Coordinates of C-alpha atoms and ligand atoms in Angstrom, one line a residue:
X1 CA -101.0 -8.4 97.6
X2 CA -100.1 -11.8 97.9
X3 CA -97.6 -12.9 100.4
X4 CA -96.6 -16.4 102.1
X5 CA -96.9 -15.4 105.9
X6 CA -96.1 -18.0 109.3
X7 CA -99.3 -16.6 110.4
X8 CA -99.2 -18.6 113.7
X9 CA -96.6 -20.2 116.1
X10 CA -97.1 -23.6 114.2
X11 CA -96.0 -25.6 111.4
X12 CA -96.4 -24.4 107.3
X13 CA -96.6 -21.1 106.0
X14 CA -100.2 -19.6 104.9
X15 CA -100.8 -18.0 101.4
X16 CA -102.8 -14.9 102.6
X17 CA -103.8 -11.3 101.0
X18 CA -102.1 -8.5 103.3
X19 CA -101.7 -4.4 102.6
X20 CA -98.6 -3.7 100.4
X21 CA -96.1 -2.6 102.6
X22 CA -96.2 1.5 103.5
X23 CA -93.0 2.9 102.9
X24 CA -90.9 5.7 105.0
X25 CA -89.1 8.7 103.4
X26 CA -86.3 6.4 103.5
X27 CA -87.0 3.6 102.1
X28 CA -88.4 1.9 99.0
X29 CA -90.9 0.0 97.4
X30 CA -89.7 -3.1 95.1
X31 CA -91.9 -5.2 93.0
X32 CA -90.6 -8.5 93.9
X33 CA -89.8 -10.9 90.5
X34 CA -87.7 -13.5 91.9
X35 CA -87.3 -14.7 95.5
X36 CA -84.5 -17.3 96.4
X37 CA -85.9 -20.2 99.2
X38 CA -82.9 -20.8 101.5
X39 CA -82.8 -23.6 104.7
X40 CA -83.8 -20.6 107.2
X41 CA -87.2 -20.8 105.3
X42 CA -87.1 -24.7 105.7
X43 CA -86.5 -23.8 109.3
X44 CA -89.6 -21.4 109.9
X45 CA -91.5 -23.4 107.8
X46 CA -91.1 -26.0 110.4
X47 CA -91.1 -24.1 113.3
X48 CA -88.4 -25.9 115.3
X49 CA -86.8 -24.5 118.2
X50 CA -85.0 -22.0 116.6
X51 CA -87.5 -20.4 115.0
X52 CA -89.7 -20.5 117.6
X53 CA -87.3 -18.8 119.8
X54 CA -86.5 -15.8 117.6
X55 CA -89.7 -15.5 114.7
X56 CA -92.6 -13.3 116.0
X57 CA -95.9 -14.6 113.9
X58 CA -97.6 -12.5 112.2
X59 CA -94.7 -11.7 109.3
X60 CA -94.3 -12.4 105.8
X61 CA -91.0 -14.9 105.2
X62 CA -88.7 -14.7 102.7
X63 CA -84.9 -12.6 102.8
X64 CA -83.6 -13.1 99.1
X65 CA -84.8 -11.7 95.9
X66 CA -84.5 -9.1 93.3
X67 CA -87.6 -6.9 91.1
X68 CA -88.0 -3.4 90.0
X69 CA -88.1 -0.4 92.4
X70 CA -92.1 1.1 92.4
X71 CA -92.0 4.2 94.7
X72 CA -89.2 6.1 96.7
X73 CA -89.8 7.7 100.0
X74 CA -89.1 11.5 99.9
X75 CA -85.2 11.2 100.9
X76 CA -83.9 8.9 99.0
X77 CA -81.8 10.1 95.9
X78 CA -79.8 7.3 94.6
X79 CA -82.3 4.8 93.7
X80 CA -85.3 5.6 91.3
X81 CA -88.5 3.8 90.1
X82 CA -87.5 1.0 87.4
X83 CA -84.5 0.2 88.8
X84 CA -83.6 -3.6 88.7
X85 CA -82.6 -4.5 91.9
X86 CA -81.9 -6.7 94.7
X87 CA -80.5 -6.0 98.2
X88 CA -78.6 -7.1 101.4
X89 CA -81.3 -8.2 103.3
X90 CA -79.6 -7.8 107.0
X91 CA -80.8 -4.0 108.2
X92 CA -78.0 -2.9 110.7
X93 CA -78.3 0.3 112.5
X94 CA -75.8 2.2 110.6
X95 CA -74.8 3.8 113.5
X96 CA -72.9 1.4 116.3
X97 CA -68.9 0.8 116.7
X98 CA -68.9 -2.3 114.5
X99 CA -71.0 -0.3 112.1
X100 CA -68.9 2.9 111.9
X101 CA -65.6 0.7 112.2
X102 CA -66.5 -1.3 108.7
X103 CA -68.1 -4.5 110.2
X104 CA -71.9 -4.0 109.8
X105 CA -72.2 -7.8 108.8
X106 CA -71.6 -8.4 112.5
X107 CA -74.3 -5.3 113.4
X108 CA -75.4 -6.3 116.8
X109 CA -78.4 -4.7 115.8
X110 CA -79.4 -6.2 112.6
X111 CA -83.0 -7.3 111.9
X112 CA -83.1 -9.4 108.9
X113 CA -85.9 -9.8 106.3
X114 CA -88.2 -12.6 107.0
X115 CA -87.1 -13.5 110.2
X116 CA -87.1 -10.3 112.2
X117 CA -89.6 -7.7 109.9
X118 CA -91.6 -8.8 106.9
X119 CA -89.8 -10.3 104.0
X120 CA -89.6 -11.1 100.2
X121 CA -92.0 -13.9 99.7
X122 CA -94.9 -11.3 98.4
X123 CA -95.8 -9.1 95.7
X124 CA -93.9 -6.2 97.2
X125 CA -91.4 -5.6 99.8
X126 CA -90.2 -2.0 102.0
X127 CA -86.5 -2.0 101.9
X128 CA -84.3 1.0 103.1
X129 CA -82.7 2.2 100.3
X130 CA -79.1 1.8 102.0
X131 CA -79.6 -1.6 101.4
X132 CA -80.6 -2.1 97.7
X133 CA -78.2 -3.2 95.4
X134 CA -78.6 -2.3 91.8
X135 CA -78.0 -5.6 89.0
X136 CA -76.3 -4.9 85.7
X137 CA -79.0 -5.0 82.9
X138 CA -77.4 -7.9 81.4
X139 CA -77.8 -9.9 85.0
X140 CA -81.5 -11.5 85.1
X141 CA -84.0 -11.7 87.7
X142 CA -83.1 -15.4 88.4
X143 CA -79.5 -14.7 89.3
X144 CA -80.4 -11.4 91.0
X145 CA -82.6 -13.4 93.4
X146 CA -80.2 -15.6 94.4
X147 CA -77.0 -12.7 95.4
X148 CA -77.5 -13.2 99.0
X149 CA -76.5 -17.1 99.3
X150 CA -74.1 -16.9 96.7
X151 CA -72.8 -13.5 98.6
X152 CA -72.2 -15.4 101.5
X153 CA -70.0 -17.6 99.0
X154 CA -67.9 -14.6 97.8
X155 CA -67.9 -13.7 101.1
X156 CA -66.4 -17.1 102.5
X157 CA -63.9 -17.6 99.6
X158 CA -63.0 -13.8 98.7
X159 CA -61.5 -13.6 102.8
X160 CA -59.0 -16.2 102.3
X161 CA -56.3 -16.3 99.8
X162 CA -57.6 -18.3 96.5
X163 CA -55.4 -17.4 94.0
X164 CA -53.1 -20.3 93.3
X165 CA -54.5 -22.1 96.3
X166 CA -55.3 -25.8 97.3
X167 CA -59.0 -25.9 98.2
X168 CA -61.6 -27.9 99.7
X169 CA -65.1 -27.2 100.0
X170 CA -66.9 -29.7 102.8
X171 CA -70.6 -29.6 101.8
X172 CA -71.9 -29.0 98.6
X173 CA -75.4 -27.4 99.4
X174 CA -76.5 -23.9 97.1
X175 CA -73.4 -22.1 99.0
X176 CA -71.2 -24.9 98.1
X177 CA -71.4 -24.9 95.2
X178 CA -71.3 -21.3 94.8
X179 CA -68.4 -21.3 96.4
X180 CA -66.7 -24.0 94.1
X181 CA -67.6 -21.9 91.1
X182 CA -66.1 -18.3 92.6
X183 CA -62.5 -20.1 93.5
X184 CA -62.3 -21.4 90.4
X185 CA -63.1 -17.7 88.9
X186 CA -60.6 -16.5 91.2
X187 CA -58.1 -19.0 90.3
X188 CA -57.4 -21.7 93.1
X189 CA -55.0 -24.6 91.7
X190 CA -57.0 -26.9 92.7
X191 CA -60.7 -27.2 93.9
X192 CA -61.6 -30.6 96.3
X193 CA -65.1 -30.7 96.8
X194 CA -67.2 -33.4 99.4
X195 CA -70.5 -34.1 100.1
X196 CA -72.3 -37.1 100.8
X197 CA -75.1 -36.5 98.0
X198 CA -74.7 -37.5 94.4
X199 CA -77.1 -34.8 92.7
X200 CA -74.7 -32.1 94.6
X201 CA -71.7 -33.4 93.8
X202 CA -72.1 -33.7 90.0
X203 CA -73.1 -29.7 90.3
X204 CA -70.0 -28.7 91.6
X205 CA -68.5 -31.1 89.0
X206 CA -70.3 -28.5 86.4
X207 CA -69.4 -25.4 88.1
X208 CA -66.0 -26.2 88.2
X209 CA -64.5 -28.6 91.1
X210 CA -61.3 -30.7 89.9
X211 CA -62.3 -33.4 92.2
X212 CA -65.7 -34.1 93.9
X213 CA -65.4 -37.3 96.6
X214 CA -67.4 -38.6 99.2
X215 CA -66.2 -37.6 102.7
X216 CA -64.7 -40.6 102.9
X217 CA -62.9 -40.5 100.5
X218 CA -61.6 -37.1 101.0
X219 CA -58.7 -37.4 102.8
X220 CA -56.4 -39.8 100.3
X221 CA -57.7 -37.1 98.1
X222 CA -56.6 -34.6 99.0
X223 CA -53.3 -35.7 100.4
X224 CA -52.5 -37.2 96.7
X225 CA -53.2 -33.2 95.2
X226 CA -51.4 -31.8 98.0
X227 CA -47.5 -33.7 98.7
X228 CA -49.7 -35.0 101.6
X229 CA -49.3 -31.5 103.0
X230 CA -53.0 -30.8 102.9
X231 CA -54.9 -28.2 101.2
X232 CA -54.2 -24.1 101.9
X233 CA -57.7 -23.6 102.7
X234 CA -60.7 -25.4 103.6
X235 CA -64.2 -23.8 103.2
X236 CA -66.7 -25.5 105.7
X237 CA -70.0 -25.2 104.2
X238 CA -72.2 -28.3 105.6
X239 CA -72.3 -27.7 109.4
X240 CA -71.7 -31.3 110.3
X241 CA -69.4 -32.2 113.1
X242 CA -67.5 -34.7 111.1
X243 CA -67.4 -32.3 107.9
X244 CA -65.7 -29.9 110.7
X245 CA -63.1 -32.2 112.3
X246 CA -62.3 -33.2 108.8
X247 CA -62.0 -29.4 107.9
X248 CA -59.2 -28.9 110.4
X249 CA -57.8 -32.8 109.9
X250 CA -57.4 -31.7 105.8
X251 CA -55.8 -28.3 106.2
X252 CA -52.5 -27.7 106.0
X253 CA -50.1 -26.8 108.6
X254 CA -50.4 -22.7 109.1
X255 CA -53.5 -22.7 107.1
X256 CA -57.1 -21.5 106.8
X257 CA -60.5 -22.9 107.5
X258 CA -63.1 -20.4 106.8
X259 CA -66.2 -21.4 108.6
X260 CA -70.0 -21.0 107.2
X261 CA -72.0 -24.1 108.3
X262 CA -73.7 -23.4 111.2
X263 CA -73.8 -26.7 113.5
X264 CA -77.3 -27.5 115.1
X265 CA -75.4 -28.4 118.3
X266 CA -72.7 -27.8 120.5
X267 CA -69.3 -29.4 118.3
X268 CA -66.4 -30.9 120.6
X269 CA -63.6 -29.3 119.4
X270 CA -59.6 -30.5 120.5
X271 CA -58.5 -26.8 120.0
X272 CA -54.7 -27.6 121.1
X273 CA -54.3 -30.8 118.5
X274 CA -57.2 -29.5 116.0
X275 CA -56.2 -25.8 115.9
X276 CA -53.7 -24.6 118.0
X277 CA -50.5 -26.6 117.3
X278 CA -51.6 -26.9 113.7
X279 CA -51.1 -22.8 113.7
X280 CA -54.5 -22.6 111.6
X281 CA -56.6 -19.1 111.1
X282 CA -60.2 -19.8 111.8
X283 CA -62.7 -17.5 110.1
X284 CA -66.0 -17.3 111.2
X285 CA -68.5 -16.3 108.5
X286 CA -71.6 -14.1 109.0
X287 CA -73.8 -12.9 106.1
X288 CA -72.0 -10.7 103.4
X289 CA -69.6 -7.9 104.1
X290 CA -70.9 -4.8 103.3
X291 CA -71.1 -3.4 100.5
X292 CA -66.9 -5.0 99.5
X293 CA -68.9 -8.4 99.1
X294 CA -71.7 -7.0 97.2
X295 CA -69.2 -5.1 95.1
X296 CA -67.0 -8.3 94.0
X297 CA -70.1 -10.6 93.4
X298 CA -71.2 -7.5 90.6
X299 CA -67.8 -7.7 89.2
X300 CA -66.9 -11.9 89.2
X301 CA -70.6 -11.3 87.4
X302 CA -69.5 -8.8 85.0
X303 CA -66.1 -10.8 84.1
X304 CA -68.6 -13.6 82.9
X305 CA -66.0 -16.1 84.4
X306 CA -68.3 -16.8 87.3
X307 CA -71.9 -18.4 86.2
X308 CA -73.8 -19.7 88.6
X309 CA -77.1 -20.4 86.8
X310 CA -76.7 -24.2 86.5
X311 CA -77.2 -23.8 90.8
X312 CA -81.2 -22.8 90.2
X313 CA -82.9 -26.3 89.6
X314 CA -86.3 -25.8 90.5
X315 CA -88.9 -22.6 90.2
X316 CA -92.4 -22.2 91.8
X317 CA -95.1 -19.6 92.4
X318 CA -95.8 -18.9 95.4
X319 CA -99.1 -21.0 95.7
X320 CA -96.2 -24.4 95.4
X321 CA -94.5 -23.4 99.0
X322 CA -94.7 -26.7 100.2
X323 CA -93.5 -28.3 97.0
X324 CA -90.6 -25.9 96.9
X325 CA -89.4 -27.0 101.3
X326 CA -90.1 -30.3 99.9
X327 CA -87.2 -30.2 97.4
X328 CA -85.1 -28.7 99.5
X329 CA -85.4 -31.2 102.0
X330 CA -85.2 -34.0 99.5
X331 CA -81.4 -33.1 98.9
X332 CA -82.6 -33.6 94.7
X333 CA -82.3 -29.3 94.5
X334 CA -79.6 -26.7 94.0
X335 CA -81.4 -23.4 94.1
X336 CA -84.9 -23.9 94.5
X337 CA -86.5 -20.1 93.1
X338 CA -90.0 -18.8 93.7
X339 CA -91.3 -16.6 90.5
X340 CA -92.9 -14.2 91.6
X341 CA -94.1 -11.9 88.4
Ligands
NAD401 P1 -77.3 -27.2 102.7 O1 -77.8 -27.8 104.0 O2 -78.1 -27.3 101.5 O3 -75.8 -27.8 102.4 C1 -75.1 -28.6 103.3 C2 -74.5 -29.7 102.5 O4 -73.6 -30.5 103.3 C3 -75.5 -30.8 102.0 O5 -75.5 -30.9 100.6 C4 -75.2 -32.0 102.7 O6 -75.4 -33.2 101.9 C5 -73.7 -31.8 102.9 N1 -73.1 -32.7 103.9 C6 -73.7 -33.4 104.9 N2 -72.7 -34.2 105.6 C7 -71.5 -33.9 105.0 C8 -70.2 -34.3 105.3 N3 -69.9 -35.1 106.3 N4 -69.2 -33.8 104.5 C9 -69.5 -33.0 103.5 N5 -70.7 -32.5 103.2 C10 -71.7 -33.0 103.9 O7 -77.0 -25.7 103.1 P2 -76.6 -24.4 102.3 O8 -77.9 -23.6 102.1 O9 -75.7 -24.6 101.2 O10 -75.8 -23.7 103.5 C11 -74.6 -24.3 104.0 C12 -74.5 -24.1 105.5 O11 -74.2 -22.7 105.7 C13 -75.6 -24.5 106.4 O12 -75.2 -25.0 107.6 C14 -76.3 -23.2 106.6 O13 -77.0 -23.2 107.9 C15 -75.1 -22.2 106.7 N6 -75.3 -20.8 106.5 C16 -74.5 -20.0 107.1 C17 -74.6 -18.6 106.9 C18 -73.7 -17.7 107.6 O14 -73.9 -16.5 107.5 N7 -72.8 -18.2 108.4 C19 -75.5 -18.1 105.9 C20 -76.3 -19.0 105.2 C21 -76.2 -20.4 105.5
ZN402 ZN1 -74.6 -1.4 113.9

C-alpha cells in the first residue's frame, strides 16, 4: 500500500510502498478515506527536537482520519466490515489506575498513532477495536477525519461551564475555531475570539464568534462585554506566552482558564498575582476524554447545531505532503485534509 513514512532521522516524509498492516485478534483493519494533517505532523515533518527525542524512524505518520472497517481480528464483536468509522487515536493500556479510575486520556501508557506505532497517512491502518468510533451515516468522511482536533475542542470547552457564559478563545488555529463553533452550540452569551492572523479570524467570524480582535485589542474588548469584570472562561488555544498571561489577565475573578496550547518553552508564570489571588481553576487539557468526549462530539453532530465543515480549507493526496505542511505553516489554512480514496 501506499503510505507517507519519516523513513529516516531527517527532515520530510518519504511516499513509500510498505505491507498492509497485519492485524491481531483484537484489532481491525480500516481502509483509510480521509486523514486530518495536524501541527504534530508539521513537527515530524521537520524533525525538530521534539520529534527527534520521541519518533523512532521507520513508521508511517499520520493520527487522524476515518474509512471503512476491511477485516476484524477473531475477538472482536462490536465492529464489523463496512463500518464507517474513525477512532481515538491515543492506545492506553486499559488496565492502569488512571485507566480503571476514568482518566485514560492521561494513560501513562499511551502510544499514539503516528508518533509512537504506525499511523493514518496510508491506504490502511491496524487499530484496536476499543478505539474505533463508529460516524452516523449522515456524517461524511471529511468531518469524520477531522473528530480528533475538534475532540480536543469538545474536550476543552465541554469541561468548563459554557452555557450562558462569557468566553474567550486566545488562538484561532483548527482547534480554535472548533472550539468557537461548540460554545456557541452549547450556548455561551458571548464568544471573544483573538488571534493575530486575518484568514483565522474571519473563520471563527463564520463559525460563530460575536467578536473576533487582535490580541491587542482584546482586552478593551472584552472588558466592554463583560462590566469590566472579565470573561467566565478563557480557552487558551495558541501556546504563546503572551496569549497565556493575557488568558489569566482576561478572566474573571473566581474563573476558568482551560489550557490546550502547548508552549514550546518554559512560560514564567506570577502564580500568586496571575492565579492564586485571582481564585482561578486552571485546566490542563490532554487529548479527548474517553469515550464522554467522543460521545458529545456524535451528538453536538447529530443536533446539526454544531458544523464544522467551513474549518477544512485545503485537501490533498498523499503524493502533495509537502504542499499540504506548507499550508499549514503559511497560516492561509483551517483544516488542511489528505484524501485518501
Ligand atoms: P495552531 O498553531 O494552528 O493555532 C494557534 C493559533 O494561535 C494560530 O492561529 C496563531 O496565529 C495564534 N496566535 C499566535 N499568537 C497569538 C496571540 N498572541 N494571541 C492569540 N492567538 C495567537 O494550532 P492548533 O492546531 O489549532 O492547536 C492549538 C494549540 O493546541 C497548539 O499549541 C497545539 O500544539 C496544541 N494542541 C494541544 C493538544 C492537547 O492535547 N493539549 C492537542 C492538539 C494540539
Ligand atoms: Zn492506562
Amino acid at each position: 500500500m501506499k503510505a507517507l513514512v519519516k523513513a529516516t532521522a531527517a527532515a520530510g516524509f518519504v511516499l513509500e510502498d510498505v505491507p498492509v498492516p497485519a492485524i491481531r485478534e483484537d484489532e481491525v483493519l480500516i481502509k483509510v478515506r480521509r486523514a486530518g494533517v495536524c501541527g504534530t505532523d508539521v513537527h515530524i515533518y521537520e524533525w525538530d527536537a521534539w520529534a527527534q527525542g520521541r519518533v523512532k524512524p521507520p513508521i508511517v505518520v499520520g493520527h487522524e482520519f476515518a474509512g471503512e472497517v476491511v477485516q476484524v481480528g477473531r475477538l472482536v464483536t462490536d465492529v464489523h466490515e463496512g463500518d464507517r468509522v474513525t477512532a481515538e487515536g491515543h492506545i492506553v493500556d486499559g488496565r492502569c489506575l488512571l485507566c480503571r479510575t476514568g482518566n485514560s486520556h492521561v494513560c501513562p501508557h499511551t502510544k499514539i498513532i503516528g508518533v509512537d506505532r504506525d499511523g493514518c497517512f496510508a491506504e490502511y491502518i491496524a487499530m484496536p477495536a476499543t478505539n474505533v468510533w463508529h460516524l452516523d451515516d449522515n456524517i461524511s468522511f471529511d468531518i469524520g477525519g477531522i473528530h480528533d482536533p475538534m475532540g480536543n475542542a469538545f474536550h476543552t470547552a465541554l469541561t468548563a461551564e459554557i452555557p450562558g457564559a462569557t468566553v474567550l478563545v486566545t488562538g484561532c488555529g483548527p482547534i480554535g475555531i472548533f472550539a468557537v463553533g461548540i460554545c456557541k452550540a452549547a450556548g455561551a452569551s458571548r464568544i471573544i475570539a483573538s488571534d493575530v492572523n486575518e484568514t483565522r479570524l474571519a473563520l471563527a467570524k463564520q463559525m460563530g464568534a460575536h467578536d473576533v480582535v487582535h490580541p491587542n485589542e482584546a482586552e478593551a474588548v472584552v472588558k466592554r462585554h463583560t462590566d469590566g469584570l472579565g470573561v467566565d472562561v478563557v480557552l487558551e488555544m495558541s501556546g504563546v506566552p503572551s496569549a497565556i498571561h493575557q488568558a489569566f489577565a482576561l478572566v474573571r475573578v473566581g474563573g476558568r482558564v482551560q489550557m490546550l496550547g502547548i508552549p514550546s518553552k518554559k512560560v514564567d508564570i506570577d502564580l500568586a498575582t496571575e492565579i492564586i489571588f485571582k481564585g482561578l481553576t486552571v485546566y490542563g487539557v490532554v487529548g479527548r476524554r474517553m469515550y464522554d468526549t467522543w460521545l458529545m462530539m456524535t451528538r453536538f453532530l447529530r443536533s446539526g447545531q454544531f458544523d464544522p465543515s467551513p474549518v477544512i480549507t485545503h485537501r490533498f493526496p498523499l503524493e502533495g505532503a509537502d504542499e499540504a505542511i506548507r499550508a499549514i505553516k503559511s497560516g492561509e489554512a483551517g483544516k488542511v485534509i489528505f484524501e485518501i480514496a
